[in-house]
């Protein structure tokens, strides 16, 4: 490799080290750190964020990128020089974003995130939105300022004009626009509520024949989670499972994958499904080309978008762990974990229990039928807060109003309502739609997978979960950031993303659940 | 405050942030990190270590220290200007150490520590010393080089001539020398083996009347640890308990105290006593003056030596949790944790079970009578390895030979022998004697405490554990680094440290255990 490329690679390696230190601090904050540690942790994170920002925006780094680009232009390398062009183009794009932000703002944001997280925890535990409201106001102000600074950078570079929300959503979903989301979300908004209505009217078969809800003690849930992970290739040498208030997964090093879960009283399948979900994220990370030497530290080794990331977690949670064939396989294991008791009576009942198809207040606990409506609600509120001047004090009322309109439910308090998610406490605006996009992408990729492997249910029934992973390992994971989320779907499925495959899948699933 | 002092304080604050990031990475490495993460973690730690070394040795920092010193000389401040002089003097001493080390060596050491830790884990789990030997050789080489560099710095500054081992021990035990250790350790070496011999000859009363060993299931042990911590003021808002292969405690922020424990199969009291021990460390950290604004980020806010630190953990483990009065208090709680079963039959039997007074192979599990012999063995081996050319390959043989000489036991394999401790894997040479010093200091401080509060047993019998903490909070913890370990003992107990109080305490305890 040329000299500039070598130096650039070394620089990116250092940046990744710092980034993974930041992730380790976040991981600890969300798993073991006592609450009183949050102020100091905020200072630590701000220190690392300033260093990262410095590395990613310094004139010396910008010059290094240009030198490397010139070197590559003079002497193309690799089997596909287009890969190198794409790497450089992504680095320039990231650089532009970084350089358009005031370092003071970057530091202020990190401190506000840490403070906000602490206050959100407090507010949620006391179900008192007013404790969190000032932090949220401050966060919105800081994010609006950030969007302004980023937009100035975009314009100076001849980029697209984007709204505040769109600007903030770019890191999660490159290229996303409100117009594109309208195209994708309108069918959901139009077709999901009547589908839910029809489902409720038809009346679901009773979930547990005894009429009592199933109690899975904590050690039983832990055992089942562990068994699930092992059956899906969990390897304790490169991965670890911990507890956190909100389940998540993260990558702390090229061979260090973490996931967390939580036990939810009264929701016996929550930890199991969350484990399936987070492990799906982790499998994607584990399959990214960054693990090979070639693209380590380079953008091409990264995940391409949160929507694609979410499609991977949802695939394992919904397409696999909530499938009928899976319930058939796991019914004996659930009974065995309970010491031989069988509160379900049949695999079909367990399957129905894993697919309640009933509107609830909680996004993370929501089923496939209602999940996207939780996202539409949040998306609308984010745009209102960031772009339309919705006062923060109005958020709980507006949340509850939308919840009633979309799902026919009203939260008893703000802990069940607008305080349920961690995202806004850390200023993650623009992130939620990726969850819904994940459902759509998962369905469309699922169709492509079935075209090659035959019906998923048959594969799962045959215990061939690893075949499904193999397909993802061949077609999806290795793409890294070589294509954006939209192009990935087009490349793998042969057509642009649309809502139809997801809606068709849901209709069919509801029919089968009703027929069982 | 003057301008230079302000800037110096800000600098020290940043250094402490970085140091606590380093500690967080270590904490995670020892609790949740999967084994394959160690290479990357090593790189992260090396990055932080380089930054720390840079901050602590840069010419700009050295100049800032001198400017602040000049400012203070011109205008003394505070109620006791001596405090500021001491702060500056400690900063200069630390600076001299830092500046005499080659940054490349600092980085190499951190990487070797991380690699060594991984290999040690592997070697220990397979009881195969040869897997770890090359890493230990490399570590010894690096530490010898470090000692050479530090000694050059000392000499240039007119400091004392110190041997390699002495130089490496300074950060743990400021001012320590092999001559001083000989004075303190010779009485142990002379009097402990015959005391053990006499004890074994007299024959200990049977530990458990049923003749069966007591089984405390894992959840029972966890419950007892939790109860112990709560009764000693554990506050989940500022502290957290985790698991690690080797118990430890650490401070990750001014309000963030962590401790770990482990469940040892076949050693039902191990986790309980380790929890008492680590919480004693944490109580010292929590009582240091750094938590007040005044000395935060300044040396005076720090612990003064590992020996003093260890005296605090040993005080709670041995003087309190292994006392007869404590067993009387806790016997009902142990029974209650077992659901009402009483495998001991009496509090005296529980007390004897907590004080086995029987030579064993494991340092961490050792009782008060044999513990210091484990240290004498390690101290002798360290000096042999670092200063007398003992080949690393000879270590297991030499270890086993000394173990037989001192304790009459031979390890069945190296996992039970020279691979049992984490210290050498991270190159912590010079650390072990602090553990024995801790026993001596704890005994001598205990005498001073009894002079003021009356017999400790009476206080513990009255459930006044908090009175003991109060005494430590008044006399020991607030001293921070204002005095070194030796001066602390002299200041609090009225005379220099000696072995006699510890040996007298042991004789008396053995007599009481025999009489019970």
mmCIF file with all atom_site columns, C-alpha atoms in Angstrom, chain A residues 93-233:
data_model
loop_
_atom_site.group_PDB
_atom_site.id
_atom_site.type_symbol
_atom_site.label_atom_id
_atom_site.label_alt_id
_atom_site.label_comp_id
_atom_site.label_asym_id
_atom_site.label_entity_id
_atom_site.label_seq_id
_atom_site.pdbx_PDB_ins_code
_atom_site.Cartn_x
_atom_site.Cartn_y
_atom_site.Cartn_z
_atom_site.occupancy
_atom_site.B_iso_or_equiv
_atom_site.pdbx_formal_charge
_atom_site.auth_seq_id
_atom_site.auth_comp_id
_atom_site.auth_asym_id
_atom_site.auth_atom_id
_atom_site.pdbx_PDB_model_num
ATOM 1   C CA . UNK A 1 93  ? -18.919 12.225  3.698  1.00 0.00 ? 93  UNK A CA 1
ATOM 2   C CA . UNK A 1 94  ? -18.292 11.408  7.386  1.00 0.00 ? 94  UNK A CA 1
ATOM 3   C CA . UNK A 1 95  ? -15.531 14.008  7.458  1.00 0.00 ? 95  UNK A CA 1
ATOM 4   C CA . UNK A 1 96  ? -17.857 16.681  6.087  1.00 0.00 ? 96  UNK A CA 1
ATOM 5   C CA . UNK A 1 97  ? -20.400 15.898  8.802  1.00 0.00 ? 97  UNK A CA 1
ATOM 6   C CA . UNK A 1 98  ? -17.774 16.032  11.513 1.00 0.00 ? 98  UNK A CA 1
ATOM 7   C CA . UNK A 1 99  ? -16.125 19.215  10.285 1.00 0.00 ? 99  UNK A CA 1
ATOM 8   C CA . UNK A 1 100 ? -19.369 21.106  10.051 1.00 0.00 ? 100 UNK A CA 1
ATOM 9   C CA . UNK A 1 101 ? -19.966 20.638  13.795 1.00 0.00 ? 101 UNK A CA 1
ATOM 10  C CA . UNK A 1 102 ? -18.660 22.986  16.454 1.00 0.00 ? 102 UNK A CA 1
ATOM 11  C CA . UNK A 1 103 ? -16.520 20.936  18.913 1.00 0.00 ? 103 UNK A CA 1
ATOM 12  C CA . UNK A 1 104 ? -18.180 22.721  21.846 1.00 0.00 ? 104 UNK A CA 1
ATOM 13  C CA . UNK A 1 105 ? -21.551 21.492  20.608 1.00 0.00 ? 105 UNK A CA 1
ATOM 14  C CA . UNK A 1 106 ? -20.238 17.939  20.318 1.00 0.00 ? 106 UNK A CA 1
ATOM 15  C CA . UNK A 1 107 ? -19.052 18.034  23.926 1.00 0.00 ? 107 UNK A CA 1
ATOM 16  C CA . UNK A 1 108 ? -22.293 19.620  25.132 1.00 0.00 ? 108 UNK A CA 1
ATOM 17  C CA . UNK A 1 109 ? -24.308 16.919  23.386 1.00 0.00 ? 109 UNK A CA 1
ATOM 18  C CA . UNK A 1 110 ? -22.429 14.101  25.051 1.00 0.00 ? 110 UNK A CA 1
ATOM 19  C CA . UNK A 1 111 ? -22.793 15.633  28.482 1.00 0.00 ? 111 UNK A CA 1
ATOM 20  C CA . UNK A 1 112 ? -26.477 16.270  27.854 1.00 0.00 ? 112 UNK A CA 1
ATOM 21  C CA . UNK A 1 113 ? -26.918 12.642  26.773 1.00 0.00 ? 113 UNK A CA 1
ATOM 22  C CA . UNK A 1 114 ? -25.424 11.332  29.950 1.00 0.00 ? 114 UNK A CA 1
ATOM 23  C CA . UNK A 1 115 ? -27.390 13.760  32.126 1.00 0.00 ? 115 UNK A CA 1
ATOM 24  C CA . UNK A 1 116 ? -30.535 13.049  30.132 1.00 0.00 ? 116 UNK A CA 1
ATOM 25  C CA . UNK A 1 117 ? -30.119 9.326   30.557 1.00 0.00 ? 117 UNK A CA 1
ATOM 26  C CA . UNK A 1 118 ? -29.848 9.685   34.334 1.00 0.00 ? 118 UNK A CA 1
ATOM 27  C CA . UNK A 1 119 ? -32.863 11.958  34.554 1.00 0.00 ? 119 UNK A CA 1
ATOM 28  C CA . UNK A 1 120 ? -34.885 9.734   32.252 1.00 0.00 ? 120 UNK A CA 1
ATOM 29  C CA . UNK A 1 121 ? -34.182 6.744   34.502 1.00 0.00 ? 121 UNK A CA 1
ATOM 30  C CA . UNK A 1 122 ? -35.283 8.727   37.523 1.00 0.00 ? 122 UNK A CA 1
ATOM 31  C CA . UNK A 1 123 ? -38.364 10.101  35.760 1.00 0.00 ? 123 UNK A CA 1
ATOM 32  C CA . UNK A 1 124 ? -39.380 6.700   34.452 1.00 0.00 ? 124 UNK A CA 1
ATOM 33  C CA . UNK A 1 125 ? -38.956 5.004   37.825 1.00 0.00 ? 125 UNK A CA 1
ATOM 34  C CA . UNK A 1 126 ? -41.186 7.684   39.358 1.00 0.00 ? 126 UNK A CA 1
ATOM 35  C CA . UNK A 1 127 ? -43.488 7.909   36.337 1.00 0.00 ? 127 UNK A CA 1
ATOM 36  C CA . UNK A 1 128 ? -43.003 11.665  36.398 1.00 0.00 ? 128 UNK A CA 1
ATOM 37  C CA . UNK A 1 129 ? -42.343 13.240  33.007 1.00 0.00 ? 129 UNK A CA 1
ATOM 38  C CA . UNK A 1 130 ? -41.706 16.676  34.553 1.00 0.00 ? 130 UNK A CA 1
ATOM 39  C CA . UNK A 1 131 ? -38.377 15.399  35.965 1.00 0.00 ? 131 UNK A CA 1
ATOM 40  C CA . UNK A 1 132 ? -37.171 14.662  32.444 1.00 0.00 ? 132 UNK A CA 1
ATOM 41  C CA . UNK A 1 133 ? -38.836 17.494  30.491 1.00 0.00 ? 133 UNK A CA 1
ATOM 42  C CA . UNK A 1 134 ? -36.095 20.146  30.986 1.00 0.00 ? 134 UNK A CA 1
ATOM 43  C CA . UNK A 1 135 ? -33.419 17.684  29.838 1.00 0.00 ? 135 UNK A CA 1
ATOM 44  C CA . UNK A 1 136 ? -35.487 16.826  26.775 1.00 0.00 ? 136 UNK A CA 1
ATOM 45  C CA . UNK A 1 137 ? -35.986 20.497  25.941 1.00 0.00 ? 137 UNK A CA 1
ATOM 46  C CA . UNK A 1 138 ? -32.250 21.066  26.187 1.00 0.00 ? 138 UNK A CA 1
ATOM 47  C CA . UNK A 1 139 ? -31.584 18.016  24.043 1.00 0.00 ? 139 UNK A CA 1
ATOM 48  C CA . UNK A 1 140 ? -34.005 19.193  21.349 1.00 0.00 ? 140 UNK A CA 1
ATOM 49  C CA . UNK A 1 141 ? -32.345 22.605  21.349 1.00 0.00 ? 141 UNK A CA 1
ATOM 50  C CA . UNK A 1 142 ? -28.897 21.038  20.985 1.00 0.00 ? 142 UNK A CA 1
ATOM 51  C CA . UNK A 1 143 ? -30.028 18.664  18.228 1.00 0.00 ? 143 UNK A CA 1
ATOM 52  C CA . UNK A 1 144 ? -31.705 21.488  16.306 1.00 0.00 ? 144 UNK A CA 1
ATOM 53  C CA . UNK A 1 145 ? -28.458 23.430  16.511 1.00 0.00 ? 145 UNK A CA 1
ATOM 54  C CA . UNK A 1 146 ? -26.557 20.366  15.362 1.00 0.00 ? 146 UNK A CA 1
ATOM 55  C CA . UNK A 1 147 ? -28.912 19.926  12.395 1.00 0.00 ? 147 UNK A CA 1
ATOM 56  C CA . UNK A 1 148 ? -28.377 23.588  11.463 1.00 0.00 ? 148 UNK A CA 1
ATOM 57  C CA . UNK A 1 149 ? -24.622 23.193  11.538 1.00 0.00 ? 149 UNK A CA 1
ATOM 58  C CA . UNK A 1 150 ? -24.773 19.960  9.531  1.00 0.00 ? 150 UNK A CA 1
ATOM 59  C CA . UNK A 1 151 ? -27.104 21.520  6.953  1.00 0.00 ? 151 UNK A CA 1
ATOM 60  C CA . UNK A 1 152 ? -24.707 24.435  6.441  1.00 0.00 ? 152 UNK A CA 1
ATOM 61  C CA . UNK A 1 153 ? -21.964 21.899  5.753  1.00 0.00 ? 153 UNK A CA 1
ATOM 62  C CA . UNK A 1 154 ? -24.190 19.995  3.325  1.00 0.00 ? 154 UNK A CA 1
ATOM 63  C CA . UNK A 1 155 ? -25.149 23.107  1.407  1.00 0.00 ? 155 UNK A CA 1
ATOM 64  C CA . UNK A 1 156 ? -21.559 24.321  1.166  1.00 0.00 ? 156 UNK A CA 1
ATOM 65  C CA . UNK A 1 157 ? -20.767 20.947  -0.351 1.00 0.00 ? 157 UNK A CA 1
ATOM 66  C CA . UNK A 1 158 ? -23.597 21.040  -2.857 1.00 0.00 ? 158 UNK A CA 1
ATOM 67  C CA . UNK A 1 159 ? -25.538 18.339  -0.971 1.00 0.00 ? 159 UNK A CA 1
ATOM 68  C CA . UNK A 1 160 ? -29.292 17.938  -0.708 1.00 0.00 ? 160 UNK A CA 1
ATOM 69  C CA . UNK A 1 161 ? -31.467 20.343  1.246  1.00 0.00 ? 161 UNK A CA 1
ATOM 70  C CA . UNK A 1 162 ? -32.836 18.417  4.191  1.00 0.00 ? 162 UNK A CA 1
ATOM 71  C CA . UNK A 1 163 ? -35.195 19.214  7.037  1.00 0.00 ? 163 UNK A CA 1
ATOM 72  C CA . UNK A 1 164 ? -34.004 19.134  10.659 1.00 0.00 ? 164 UNK A CA 1
ATOM 73  C CA . UNK A 1 165 ? -35.421 15.649  11.239 1.00 0.00 ? 165 UNK A CA 1
ATOM 74  C CA . UNK A 1 166 ? -34.034 14.336  7.951  1.00 0.00 ? 166 UNK A CA 1
ATOM 75  C CA . UNK A 1 167 ? -30.590 15.709  8.743  1.00 0.00 ? 167 UNK A CA 1
ATOM 76  C CA . UNK A 1 168 ? -30.527 14.004  12.123 1.00 0.00 ? 168 UNK A CA 1
ATOM 77  C CA . UNK A 1 169 ? -31.776 10.719  10.647 1.00 0.00 ? 169 UNK A CA 1
ATOM 78  C CA . UNK A 1 170 ? -28.963 10.465  8.062  1.00 0.00 ? 170 UNK A CA 1
ATOM 79  C CA . UNK A 1 171 ? -26.435 8.674   10.303 1.00 0.00 ? 171 UNK A CA 1
ATOM 80  C CA . UNK A 1 172 ? -28.977 5.957   10.999 1.00 0.00 ? 172 UNK A CA 1
ATOM 81  C CA . UNK A 1 173 ? -30.552 5.720   7.550  1.00 0.00 ? 173 UNK A CA 1
ATOM 82  C CA . UNK A 1 174 ? -28.315 7.247   4.892  1.00 0.00 ? 174 UNK A CA 1
ATOM 83  C CA . UNK A 1 175 ? -30.345 8.900   2.145  1.00 0.00 ? 175 UNK A CA 1
ATOM 84  C CA . UNK A 1 176 ? -33.673 8.759   3.993  1.00 0.00 ? 176 UNK A CA 1
ATOM 85  C CA . UNK A 1 177 ? -36.266 11.488  3.391  1.00 0.00 ? 177 UNK A CA 1
ATOM 86  C CA . UNK A 1 178 ? -39.676 12.220  4.836  1.00 0.00 ? 178 UNK A CA 1
ATOM 87  C CA . UNK A 1 179 ? -41.139 11.788  1.336  1.00 0.00 ? 179 UNK A CA 1
ATOM 88  C CA . UNK A 1 180 ? -39.692 8.276   1.027  1.00 0.00 ? 180 UNK A CA 1
ATOM 89  C CA . UNK A 1 181 ? -40.977 7.396   4.486  1.00 0.00 ? 181 UNK A CA 1
ATOM 90  C CA . UNK A 1 182 ? -44.425 8.620   3.518  1.00 0.00 ? 182 UNK A CA 1
ATOM 91  C CA . UNK A 1 183 ? -44.450 6.231   0.565  1.00 0.00 ? 183 UNK A CA 1
ATOM 92  C CA . UNK A 1 184 ? -43.412 3.340   2.756  1.00 0.00 ? 184 UNK A CA 1
ATOM 93  C CA . UNK A 1 185 ? -45.446 4.182   5.850  1.00 0.00 ? 185 UNK A CA 1
ATOM 94  C CA . UNK A 1 186 ? -48.761 5.236   4.286  1.00 0.00 ? 186 UNK A CA 1
ATOM 95  C CA . UNK A 1 187 ? -49.742 1.626   3.454  1.00 0.00 ? 187 UNK A CA 1
ATOM 96  C CA . UNK A 1 188 ? -48.937 0.698   7.048  1.00 0.00 ? 188 UNK A CA 1
ATOM 97  C CA . UNK A 1 189 ? -51.016 3.533   8.425  1.00 0.00 ? 189 UNK A CA 1
ATOM 98  C CA . UNK A 1 190 ? -53.893 2.626   6.121  1.00 0.00 ? 190 UNK A CA 1
ATOM 99  C CA . UNK A 1 191 ? -53.837 -1.154  6.333  1.00 0.00 ? 191 UNK A CA 1
ATOM 100 C CA . UNK A 1 192 ? -52.610 -2.047  9.819  1.00 0.00 ? 192 UNK A CA 1
ATOM 101 C CA . UNK A 1 193 ? -55.465 -0.583  11.903 1.00 0.00 ? 193 UNK A CA 1
ATOM 102 C CA . UNK A 1 194 ? -58.199 -2.394  9.861  1.00 0.00 ? 194 UNK A CA 1
ATOM 103 C CA . UNK A 1 195 ? -56.154 -5.623  9.970  1.00 0.00 ? 195 UNK A CA 1
ATOM 104 C CA . UNK A 1 196 ? -55.884 -5.308  13.758 1.00 0.00 ? 196 UNK A CA 1
ATOM 105 C CA . UNK A 1 197 ? -59.573 -4.544  13.924 1.00 0.00 ? 197 UNK A CA 1
ATOM 106 C CA . UNK A 1 198 ? -60.483 -7.611  11.856 1.00 0.00 ? 198 UNK A CA 1
ATOM 107 C CA . UNK A 1 199 ? -58.168 -9.773  13.965 1.00 0.00 ? 199 UNK A CA 1
ATOM 108 C CA . UNK A 1 200 ? -59.715 -8.606  17.210 1.00 0.00 ? 200 UNK A CA 1
ATOM 109 C CA . UNK A 1 201 ? -63.226 -9.070  15.816 1.00 0.00 ? 201 UNK A CA 1
ATOM 110 C CA . UNK A 1 202 ? -62.527 -12.625 14.705 1.00 0.00 ? 202 UNK A CA 1
ATOM 111 C CA . UNK A 1 203 ? -61.405 -13.265 18.237 1.00 0.00 ? 203 UNK A CA 1
ATOM 112 C CA . UNK A 1 204 ? -58.141 -15.022 18.949 1.00 0.00 ? 204 UNK A CA 1
ATOM 113 C CA . UNK A 1 205 ? -58.218 -18.544 20.302 1.00 0.00 ? 205 UNK A CA 1
ATOM 114 C CA . UNK A 1 206 ? -57.545 -18.566 24.022 1.00 0.00 ? 206 UNK A CA 1
ATOM 115 C CA . UNK A 1 207 ? -53.840 -18.302 24.641 1.00 0.00 ? 207 UNK A CA 1
ATOM 116 C CA . UNK A 1 208 ? -53.485 -20.691 27.534 1.00 0.00 ? 208 UNK A CA 1
ATOM 117 C CA . UNK A 1 209 ? -56.134 -23.414 27.773 1.00 0.00 ? 209 UNK A CA 1
ATOM 118 C CA . UNK A 1 210 ? -56.057 -23.483 31.560 1.00 0.00 ? 210 UNK A CA 1
ATOM 119 C CA . UNK A 1 211 ? -57.086 -19.854 31.533 1.00 0.00 ? 211 UNK A CA 1
ATOM 120 C CA . UNK A 1 212 ? -54.161 -19.004 33.811 1.00 0.00 ? 212 UNK A CA 1
ATOM 121 C CA . UNK A 1 213 ? -51.267 -17.004 32.535 1.00 0.00 ? 213 UNK A CA 1
ATOM 122 C CA . UNK A 1 214 ? -48.016 -18.895 32.284 1.00 0.00 ? 214 UNK A CA 1
ATOM 123 C CA . UNK A 1 215 ? -45.420 -18.178 34.931 1.00 0.00 ? 215 UNK A CA 1
ATOM 124 C CA . UNK A 1 216 ? -41.813 -18.700 33.877 1.00 0.00 ? 216 UNK A CA 1
ATOM 125 C CA . UNK A 1 217 ? -39.547 -18.101 36.910 1.00 0.00 ? 217 UNK A CA 1
ATOM 126 C CA . UNK A 1 218 ? -36.441 -16.031 36.282 1.00 0.00 ? 218 UNK A CA 1
ATOM 127 C CA . UNK A 1 219 ? -33.968 -18.971 36.266 1.00 0.00 ? 219 UNK A CA 1
ATOM 128 C CA . UNK A 1 220 ? -36.192 -20.771 33.734 1.00 0.00 ? 220 UNK A CA 1
ATOM 129 C CA . UNK A 1 221 ? -36.179 -17.736 31.459 1.00 0.00 ? 221 UNK A CA 1
ATOM 130 C CA . UNK A 1 222 ? -32.415 -17.455 31.824 1.00 0.00 ? 222 UNK A CA 1
ATOM 131 C CA . UNK A 1 223 ? -31.992 -21.112 30.951 1.00 0.00 ? 223 UNK A CA 1
ATOM 132 C CA . UNK A 1 224 ? -34.174 -20.795 27.856 1.00 0.00 ? 224 UNK A CA 1
ATOM 133 C CA . UNK A 1 225 ? -32.287 -17.701 26.698 1.00 0.00 ? 225 UNK A CA 1
ATOM 134 C CA . UNK A 1 226 ? -29.013 -19.536 27.152 1.00 0.00 ? 226 UNK A CA 1
ATOM 135 C CA . UNK A 1 227 ? -30.305 -22.560 25.213 1.00 0.00 ? 227 UNK A CA 1
ATOM 136 C CA . UNK A 1 228 ? -31.556 -20.343 22.409 1.00 0.00 ? 228 UNK A CA 1
ATOM 137 C CA . UNK A 1 229 ? -28.213 -18.598 22.123 1.00 0.00 ? 229 UNK A CA 1
ATOM 138 C CA . UNK A 1 230 ? -26.341 -21.875 22.137 1.00 0.00 ? 230 UNK A CA 1
ATOM 139 C CA . UNK A 1 231 ? -28.571 -23.332 19.445 1.00 0.00 ? 231 UNK A CA 1
ATOM 140 C CA . UNK A 1 232 ? -27.839 -20.243 17.348 1.00 0.00 ? 232 UNK A CA 1
ATOM 141 C CA . UNK A 1 233 ? -24.095 -20.501 17.711 1.00 0.00 ? 233 UNK A CA 1
#
